[in-house]
Each structure stands twice: as structure tokens, then as C-alpha cells.
């Protein structure tokens, strides 16, 4: 059986990526051959004898910059093996990551994610290879690895057959025009003074549906307010 999707990630700190890819739904998706995720350690592509991957920026500035050569070596090798639908470059300057873009990526066959660390990456890597420049939000992380994981998580769960019926992505908040789902409760019915809303215990499907729809609208309004939308 062939994989439905392949995701390559290049990182200077590949250990940061391990645990989230080896657990839960992403691990299961790989076992089911829905996605093949391959991590590339930038240091493996450094050709000098010290395996140096960073250097001081020209014209000064604080911190070290990731050198271009190991990225070029790695990306050119990968490109000689397959064509990438998206080469995603993680940068605070990029377009904000959202569910629409996740859906677009979920239709791809091959995705390559380039992550920076430390002060960033020599800009020739971005200008030569990036097809998509993506940011996780208007704040600065110490590297792009966490965003790569967020992209992988949100994309892999959209691949057909990854989630089972009860987990189905079709019910998700955000799936159609940014609707927030009604809250969920489980046992116990009463806990520390908080009771599960009566209607959810009533067994009356019509009333439950109406309640969920009202709650969904109410929470969507709160979400819009919290995010200064409309
Ligand atoms: N690298 C550092 N900060 C980042 C951000 N906010 N988004 C994407 N990549 C980053």
C-alpha cells in the first residue's frame, strides 16, 4: 500500500519533533500508511569537518544564523527524488496559519516544511525554495519546529480515513465558516457544584439539537468578540 501523503521536515533541532509524531492520532496515521513523515537533521547535510550549520550574520547583529549550504544540499536532494506541492517556510513574517490553509495542504501529495532556529536562516534559502511563507501568530518563537508540528497535526487529521467516525473532522469547530461547537460534558452529572445542562440528559433529540445550535451561535459570537471580528 502506498502512502497518501508525504511530509518532510528540515530542522536543526530534530529531537523537538519526536514525541508529538510518535503518539496518538499522528502515530496511528503513519501506522495506517495514511502519511509518511520524514525528519531531516540539518547537521547531516553540513559538509565541513566540524558539521557547522550556523555562522555570524554579515554586517553584525546579535545571534547566529543558519548557513545556506546544508539547506540547499538537503532540499536539492529531496527535490531530485520527488516534486513538492508546497514548500512551507516558517517565519513570523508569513501569512497567518489557519484552517483554510490546513485544508489546502491536506489535498497535497508531498509537502516540505523548512524550519529555522536561533536567529533564523540565511535569506537565500527562503528566496530560492519557499512556495508558502507561514506564521503561527504575531509573536516570536525560538524556532519553527512547533509550527511544523501544528501544521502536521492539523493537516494529518484531515486526510480521509485518519479519524474514525466518533473523532470525525466533519464536526469540528472551524470546519464551515468558523463555527464554534457547543460545549461537551461527560460523567459525573454533578461535580463540585456544576451540573451538566438538563437538556443533554433529557434524551430529547430535537431539544438537544436546538440547544447545541443556540450554544454554538453564542460561542461563535464570543469568539468573534475575542478576536475583533465583525
Ligand atoms: N519562527 C519564529 N517565530 C515564528 C512564528 N511566529 N511563526 C512562524 N515561524 C516562526
mmCIF file of C-alpha atoms in Angstrom, residues 1-9 17-39 149 152-153 156-157 159-163:
data_model
loop_
_atom_site.group_PDB
_atom_site.id
_atom_site.type_symbol
_atom_site.label_atom_id
_atom_site.label_comp_id
_atom_site.label_asym_id
_atom_site.label_seq_id
_atom_site.Cartn_x
_atom_site.Cartn_y
_atom_site.Cartn_z
ATOM 1 C CA UNK A 1 0.000 0.000 0.000
ATOM 2 C CA UNK A 2 1.351 3.422 -0.847
ATOM 3 C CA UNK A 3 1.191 6.391 1.486
ATOM 4 C CA UNK A 4 -1.455 9.043 0.735
ATOM 5 C CA UNK A 5 0.813 11.891 1.691
ATOM 6 C CA UNK A 6 4.457 12.521 2.462
ATOM 7 C CA UNK A 7 5.643 15.316 4.731
ATOM 8 C CA UNK A 8 9.352 16.146 5.022
ATOM 9 C CA UNK A 9 10.601 18.480 7.737
ATOM 10 C CA UNK A 17 9.738 16.985 16.742
ATOM 11 C CA UNK A 18 9.869 13.449 18.051
ATOM 12 C CA UNK A 19 7.263 12.875 20.752
ATOM 13 C CA UNK A 20 4.265 14.537 19.070
ATOM 14 C CA UNK A 21 4.872 12.475 15.939
ATOM 15 C CA UNK A 22 5.176 9.232 17.900
ATOM 16 C CA UNK A 23 1.894 9.376 19.769
ATOM 17 C CA UNK A 24 -1.855 9.465 19.345
ATOM 18 C CA UNK A 25 -3.523 10.221 16.019
ATOM 19 C CA UNK A 26 -0.375 11.195 14.084
ATOM 20 C CA UNK A 27 1.350 7.951 15.055
ATOM 21 C CA UNK A 28 -1.743 5.961 14.115
ATOM 22 C CA UNK A 29 -1.979 7.748 10.754
ATOM 23 C CA UNK A 30 1.611 6.748 9.999
ATOM 24 C CA UNK A 31 0.950 3.138 11.034
ATOM 25 C CA UNK A 32 -2.097 3.096 8.741
ATOM 26 C CA UNK A 33 0.143 4.417 5.946
ATOM 27 C CA UNK A 34 -2.022 7.498 5.524
ATOM 28 C CA UNK A 35 1.034 9.716 5.871
ATOM 29 C CA UNK A 36 4.779 9.254 5.815
ATOM 30 C CA UNK A 37 6.612 11.846 7.899
ATOM 31 C CA UNK A 38 10.360 12.144 7.416
ATOM 32 C CA UNK A 39 12.505 14.381 9.609
ATOM 33 C CA UNK A 149 4.063 20.157 14.441
ATOM 34 C CA UNK A 152 1.300 18.334 10.675
ATOM 35 C CA UNK A 153 -1.305 17.742 13.385
ATOM 36 C CA UNK A 156 -2.969 14.828 9.041
ATOM 37 C CA UNK A 157 -6.333 14.674 10.808
ATOM 38 C CA UNK A 159 -6.606 13.084 5.471
ATOM 39 C CA UNK A 160 -9.516 10.738 4.660
ATOM 40 C CA UNK A 161 -9.506 7.666 6.898
ATOM 41 C CA UNK A 162 -7.234 9.098 9.603
ATOM 42 C CA UNK A 163 -10.012 9.867 12.076
#
